[in-house]
Coordinates of C-alpha atoms and ligand atoms in Angstrom, one line a residue:
M10 CA 88.9 118.1 105.4
Q11 CA 91.2 120.1 103.2
T12 CA 94.2 118.4 101.8
Q13 CA 97.4 120.6 101.6
I14 CA 100.3 119.8 99.3
L15 CA 103.5 121.4 100.7
S16 CA 107.2 121.0 100.5
G17 CA 110.4 122.1 102.3
E18 CA 110.7 123.1 106.0
Q19 CA 107.0 124.2 106.2
A20 CA 105.8 120.7 105.2
L21 CA 108.1 119.0 107.6
T22 CA 107.1 121.1 110.6
L23 CA 103.4 120.6 109.9
A24 CA 104.0 116.9 109.2
A25 CA 105.7 116.4 112.6
E26 CA 102.9 118.2 114.4
L27 CA 100.2 116.1 112.6
I28 CA 102.0 112.9 113.4
R29 CA 102.3 113.9 117.1
E30 CA 98.5 114.5 117.1
G31 CA 97.8 111.0 115.7
Q32 CA 97.0 112.2 112.2
V33 CA 98.1 110.7 108.9
V34 CA 100.6 112.3 106.4
A35 CA 101.5 111.3 102.8
F36 CA 105.2 111.5 102.1
P37 CA 107.6 110.6 99.2
T38 CA 110.0 107.7 99.1
E39 CA 112.2 106.5 96.3
T40 CA 109.8 103.7 95.6
V41 CA 106.3 105.1 95.8
Y42 CA 104.5 107.7 98.1
G43 CA 103.5 106.4 101.5
L44 CA 100.7 107.2 103.9
G45 CA 102.3 107.5 107.3
A46 CA 101.1 107.5 110.9
D47 CA 102.8 107.0 114.3
A48 CA 103.4 103.2 114.4
T49 CA 103.3 103.2 118.2
N50 CA 99.8 104.7 118.3
P51 CA 97.0 102.2 117.3
Q52 CA 94.4 105.0 116.8
A53 CA 96.7 106.8 114.4
V54 CA 97.3 103.6 112.5
A55 CA 93.5 103.0 112.3
R56 CA 93.3 106.3 110.4
I57 CA 95.5 104.9 107.6
Y58 CA 93.2 102.0 107.0
E59 CA 90.2 104.4 107.1
A60 CA 91.7 106.9 104.6
K61 CA 92.7 104.1 102.2
G62 CA 89.7 101.9 102.6
R63 CA 92.1 99.1 103.2
P64 CA 91.1 95.8 104.9
S65 CA 92.7 95.9 108.4
D66 CA 94.0 92.3 108.1
N67 CA 96.7 93.5 105.6
P68 CA 99.8 94.5 107.7
L69 CA 101.7 97.8 107.3
I70 CA 105.5 98.4 106.8
V71 CA 107.2 100.3 109.6
H72 CA 109.6 103.1 108.3
V73 CA 112.7 104.2 110.2
A74 CA 115.2 107.1 109.8
D75 CA 118.3 105.1 110.7
K76 CA 119.5 101.6 111.6
Q77 CA 119.6 102.2 115.4
S78 CA 115.8 102.6 115.3
I79 CA 115.3 99.0 114.0
R80 CA 116.6 97.1 117.1
P81 CA 113.8 98.1 119.5
L82 CA 111.1 97.0 117.0
V83 CA 112.3 93.4 116.6
R84 CA 113.1 90.4 118.8
Q85 CA 116.0 89.2 116.7
I86 CA 118.2 90.1 113.8
S87 CA 119.6 86.9 112.2
E88 CA 123.0 86.9 110.5
Q89 CA 121.2 86.8 107.1
A90 CA 119.0 89.8 108.1
Q91 CA 122.1 91.7 109.1
I92 CA 123.8 91.0 105.8
V93 CA 120.7 92.3 103.9
M94 CA 120.4 95.3 106.1
D95 CA 124.1 96.2 105.7
R96 CA 124.1 95.7 101.9
F97 CA 120.7 97.2 100.9
M98 CA 119.6 99.7 103.5
P99 CA 118.8 102.5 103.1
G100 CA 117.0 101.6 99.9
P101 CA 114.1 100.0 98.1
I102 CA 113.8 96.9 100.4
T103 CA 111.6 95.8 103.3
V104 CA 112.8 93.1 105.7
I105 CA 110.3 90.9 107.6
L106 CA 111.6 90.2 111.1
P107 CA 110.2 88.8 114.4
R108 CA 108.3 91.7 116.0
A109 CA 108.9 93.1 119.4
A110 CA 106.0 93.5 121.8
C111 CA 106.0 97.3 121.4
V112 CA 104.8 97.1 117.8
P113 CA 101.0 97.2 118.1
D114 CA 98.7 94.5 116.5
A115 CA 97.1 97.4 114.5
V116 CA 100.4 97.6 112.5
T117 CA 101.1 93.9 111.9
A118 CA 97.5 92.7 111.7
G119 CA 98.3 90.5 114.6
L120 CA 101.2 88.7 112.9
D121 CA 104.3 87.7 114.9
T122 CA 106.5 89.5 112.4
V123 CA 107.0 93.1 111.3
G124 CA 108.1 94.6 108.0
I125 CA 110.8 97.2 108.4
R126 CA 112.0 99.7 105.8
M127 CA 114.6 102.5 105.8
P128 CA 114.0 104.6 102.7
E129 CA 116.8 106.5 101.0
H130 CA 114.8 109.5 99.7
P131 CA 116.2 112.6 101.4
V132 CA 112.7 114.0 102.1
A133 CA 111.5 110.7 103.6
R134 CA 114.6 110.6 105.8
D135 CA 114.0 114.3 106.9
F136 CA 110.3 113.4 107.6
L137 CA 111.2 110.4 109.7
R138 CA 113.9 112.2 111.6
T139 CA 111.7 115.2 112.3
C140 CA 108.9 112.9 113.6
G141 CA 111.4 111.0 115.8
K142 CA 109.1 107.9 115.7
P143 CA 108.8 104.8 113.7
I144 CA 106.2 105.5 111.0
A145 CA 103.7 102.8 109.7
A146 CA 102.9 103.4 106.1
P147 CA 101.4 101.6 103.1
S148 CA 101.4 103.1 99.7
A149 CA 99.3 106.3 99.6
N150 CA 96.6 105.2 97.2
R151 CA 93.0 104.1 97.7
S152 CA 93.0 100.3 98.3
S153 CA 93.2 98.4 95.0
H154 CA 94.1 101.4 92.9
I155 CA 97.5 102.1 91.2
S156 CA 100.3 103.1 93.6
P157 CA 101.3 106.8 93.5
T158 CA 104.6 108.0 92.3
T159 CA 103.8 111.8 92.4
A160 CA 102.1 114.1 95.0
Q161 CA 99.4 114.7 92.3
H162 CA 98.6 110.9 92.2
V163 CA 98.2 110.9 96.0
Y164 CA 95.9 114.0 95.7
E165 CA 93.7 112.4 93.1
D166 CA 93.1 109.3 95.3
L167 CA 93.0 110.8 98.8
Q168 CA 92.0 114.5 98.5
G169 CA 89.6 115.4 101.3
R170 CA 90.6 112.3 103.3
I171 CA 94.0 113.3 104.6
P172 CA 95.4 116.7 105.9
L173 CA 98.8 116.8 104.2
I174 CA 100.8 115.5 101.3
I175 CA 104.6 116.3 101.4
D176 CA 105.7 116.9 97.8
G177 CA 109.1 115.5 97.1
G178 CA 108.8 115.2 93.3
A179 CA 108.5 112.0 91.2
C180 CA 109.8 108.8 92.7
S181 CA 113.0 107.6 91.2
V182 CA 112.5 103.8 91.5
G183 CA 108.9 103.8 90.7
I184 CA 107.6 100.5 92.1
E185 CA 107.2 99.3 95.7
S186 CA 110.1 97.9 97.7
T187 CA 111.3 94.3 97.5
I188 CA 109.9 92.4 100.5
V189 CA 112.1 89.7 101.9
D190 CA 111.1 87.5 104.8
L191 CA 114.1 87.0 107.1
S192 CA 112.2 85.8 110.1
G193 CA 112.7 82.1 109.4
E194 CA 115.5 79.7 108.3
T195 CA 115.2 80.4 104.6
P196 CA 115.0 83.9 103.2
I197 CA 111.9 84.2 101.0
I198 CA 111.1 87.0 98.6
L199 CA 107.4 87.9 99.2
R200 CA 107.3 90.8 96.7
P201 CA 109.8 91.4 93.9
G202 CA 111.2 95.0 93.4
A203 CA 114.2 96.9 92.4
I204 CA 116.4 94.7 94.6
T205 CA 116.2 91.6 92.5
E206 CA 116.2 87.9 93.4
Q207 CA 119.7 87.7 91.9
M208 CA 121.0 90.6 94.0
L209 CA 119.7 88.9 97.2
A210 CA 121.1 85.5 96.1
D211 CA 124.5 87.2 95.6
A212 CA 124.4 88.6 99.1
L213 CA 123.0 85.5 100.9
G214 CA 124.0 82.5 98.9
T215 CA 120.4 81.3 98.3
V216 CA 117.0 82.8 98.4
Q217 CA 113.6 81.6 97.5
T218 CA 110.9 83.4 95.7
F219 CA 107.4 82.9 97.0
R220 CA 105.4 81.3 94.2
G221 CA 102.2 79.4 93.9
K222 CA 99.0 79.5 95.8
V223 CA 98.7 81.4 99.1
V224 CA 97.6 78.7 101.5
V225 CA 98.9 80.4 104.7
A226 CA 99.1 84.1 103.7
R227 CA 102.6 85.1 104.5
A228 CA 102.2 88.4 102.8
P229 CA 98.5 88.9 103.3
G230 CA 98.6 91.6 100.6
M231 CA 98.9 88.7 98.1
K232 CA 95.2 87.9 98.6
Y233 CA 94.1 91.3 97.3
K234 CA 93.7 92.6 93.8
H235 CA 96.3 95.4 93.5
Y236 CA 97.6 98.1 91.3
S237 CA 94.5 98.2 89.0
P238 CA 93.7 101.0 86.7
K239 CA 90.0 101.9 86.2
C240 CA 89.7 100.4 82.7
P241 CA 90.7 96.9 81.4
M242 CA 94.4 96.3 80.8
L243 CA 95.9 93.5 78.7
S244 CA 99.5 92.5 78.1
T245 CA 101.4 90.8 75.3
T246 CA 105.0 90.0 74.4
D247 CA 104.2 90.3 70.7
C248 CA 104.2 93.8 69.1
A249 CA 102.3 92.7 66.0
R250 CA 99.5 91.2 68.1
A251 CA 99.3 94.5 70.1
I252 CA 98.9 96.4 66.8
D253 CA 96.2 94.0 65.6
A254 CA 94.3 94.3 68.9
Y255 CA 94.6 98.1 68.8
D256 CA 93.3 98.4 65.3
R257 CA 90.3 96.1 66.0
L258 CA 89.4 98.2 69.1
V259 CA 89.5 101.4 67.0
E260 CA 87.2 99.7 64.5
Q261 CA 84.8 99.2 67.4
D262 CA 84.9 102.9 68.2
K263 CA 87.0 102.2 71.3
H264 CA 89.9 104.4 72.6
P265 CA 92.8 102.0 73.3
L266 CA 96.3 103.1 74.3
M267 CA 99.6 101.2 74.3
L268 CA 102.2 101.3 77.1
C269 CA 105.5 100.1 75.6
S270 CA 109.2 100.4 75.3
S271 CA 110.9 102.9 73.0
Q272 CA 111.8 99.9 70.8
W273 CA 108.1 99.2 70.1
V274 CA 107.3 102.9 69.6
E275 CA 109.3 102.8 66.3
R276 CA 106.9 100.1 65.0
I277 CA 103.5 101.3 66.1
G278 CA 103.4 104.4 64.0
T279 CA 100.7 107.0 64.8
R280 CA 98.8 104.7 67.2
R281 CA 98.3 106.3 70.7
H282 CA 100.9 105.2 73.1
I283 CA 103.0 106.2 76.1
D284 CA 106.7 105.5 75.7
L285 CA 107.9 103.8 78.9
G286 CA 111.6 104.2 78.0
P287 CA 114.4 102.3 76.4
D288 CA 115.7 100.3 79.5
P289 CA 114.5 98.4 82.5
Q290 CA 115.2 101.1 85.1
T291 CA 113.3 103.7 83.1
V292 CA 110.4 101.4 82.4
M293 CA 110.2 100.7 86.2
R294 CA 110.3 104.4 87.0
N295 CA 107.5 105.2 84.5
I296 CA 105.1 102.3 84.7
Y297 CA 102.7 103.5 87.4
G298 CA 102.7 107.1 86.1
A299 CA 101.8 105.8 82.7
M300 CA 99.0 103.6 84.1
H301 CA 97.7 106.7 85.9
A302 CA 97.8 108.8 82.7
A303 CA 96.4 106.0 80.5
E304 CA 93.3 105.3 82.7
G305 CA 92.3 109.0 82.3
I306 CA 92.4 109.0 78.5
A307 CA 91.8 105.4 77.3
D308 CA 89.1 102.7 77.7
T309 CA 91.5 99.8 77.1
I310 CA 95.2 99.7 78.0
L311 CA 97.5 97.4 75.9
C312 CA 100.8 96.9 77.7
Q313 CA 104.0 95.3 76.5
D314 CA 105.0 92.2 78.4
F315 CA 108.7 92.7 79.2
G316 CA 109.4 89.2 80.4
D317 CA 111.0 88.2 83.7
E318 CA 114.6 89.1 83.4
G319 CA 116.0 91.2 86.3
V320 CA 113.8 94.2 87.3
Y321 CA 111.5 93.6 84.3
G322 CA 110.2 90.6 86.4
S323 CA 109.3 93.0 89.2
V324 CA 107.6 95.4 86.7
M325 CA 105.6 92.5 85.2
N326 CA 104.6 91.3 88.7
R327 CA 102.7 94.7 88.9
V328 CA 101.5 94.7 85.3
R329 CA 100.1 91.2 85.4
K330 CA 98.1 92.1 88.6
A331 CA 96.9 95.2 86.9
C332 CA 95.8 93.1 84.0
G333 CA 94.1 90.6 86.3
G334 CA 96.1 88.0 84.3
N335 CA 94.5 88.9 81.0
T336 CA 96.8 88.7 77.9
L337 CA 96.2 89.3 74.3
Ligands
TXA13 O1 108.0 100.7 98.8 C1 107.2 100.3 99.7 O2 107.3 99.3 100.3 C2 106.0 101.3 100.0 C3 106.6 102.6 100.6 C4 105.6 103.5 101.0 O3 107.5 102.2 101.6 N1 105.1 100.7 100.9 C5 104.2 99.7 100.5 O4 103.3 99.3 101.4 O5 104.2 99.2 99.3 P1 102.0 98.4 101.1 O6 101.2 98.4 102.3 O7 101.3 99.0 99.9 O8 102.6 97.0 100.8 C6 103.2 96.3 101.9 C7 103.1 94.9 101.8 C8 101.7 94.3 101.9 O9 101.4 93.4 100.8 C9 101.7 93.6 103.2 O10 100.9 92.5 103.2 C10 103.2 93.2 103.3 O11 103.9 94.3 102.8 N2 103.6 93.0 104.7 C11 103.7 94.0 105.7 N3 104.0 93.5 106.9 C12 104.2 92.2 106.7 C13 104.6 91.0 107.5 N4 104.8 91.2 108.8 N5 104.6 89.8 106.9 C14 104.4 89.7 105.6 N6 104.0 90.7 104.8 C15 103.9 91.9 105.3
MG14 MG1 100.2 99.2 98.2

């Protein structure tokens, strides 16, 4: 299968046709690129799992063009869910709600809930509107690889496996949506993102973050290794330690590369690095792109640990997984 990368009207027309035929299409959102299919067609949804090589017990998020499209997909919208939807949609958030019977098991992996997202990216919204259907979509990467933030990243992972990538430029947020479970009494954050714990707490009064072992997998995705580059990656809060490790690796004829803030760049001299930027939003936007670039030119990635304040905590959620928990 040949994979086309298109943009504009031409891309949207072909995309809508492919979706109608039960095919998959990669499309941009403000978080990361998604791999979409008609959420009401189980065979189309099966193609997503096939293209990604993703285990089919990991449920997909359903994407909608507008708020009216949410109601038919769910049994109930609690008061808290309404507050979150009013405040943060469209945007980088996914809400977990009790699912309606019309959402197939293929989408939710048999769960009684469904994840709903209304993206803000203009091309995503045009795509969803043109399709006129709810679109099930995970991130458009091969299972376990780094999430894509450009059409080129999608192409590198999925070329030959999908017919079309809609090119909408680089994603402005840069990491996947915050997932908040609003199907029960207490709102629980299942995955941190650009909408932080604090922002949700400000809107809702209280909110819990899912921590600790996954006994009953509420977000089955938590079971899987995610976001990994093809070479080892380690993190540290200590710039001097990163420099030591870098120099030792070079002595062993290795090719390390550092991913760090602009503040560290001033201290590391001529050592190879990618500058992730001077502030949390920029670091968040650049982290996946930098991981993609680094794995192509380095055999060990040394990444700054940014701590857990605000969106840095969401960035580190991804970085720690990419490191498999390994620190310097
Ligand atoms: O920003 C995003 O959310 C991107 C863009 C494309 O929208 N999508 C994305 O999808 O990151 P994916 O499949 O890579 O991650 C979705 C996560 C998975 O970990 C999955 O387990 C969880 O959402 N999830 C989906 N439906 C769920 C449900 N009903 N209950 C709990 N977790 C759910
Ligand atoms: Mg993903």
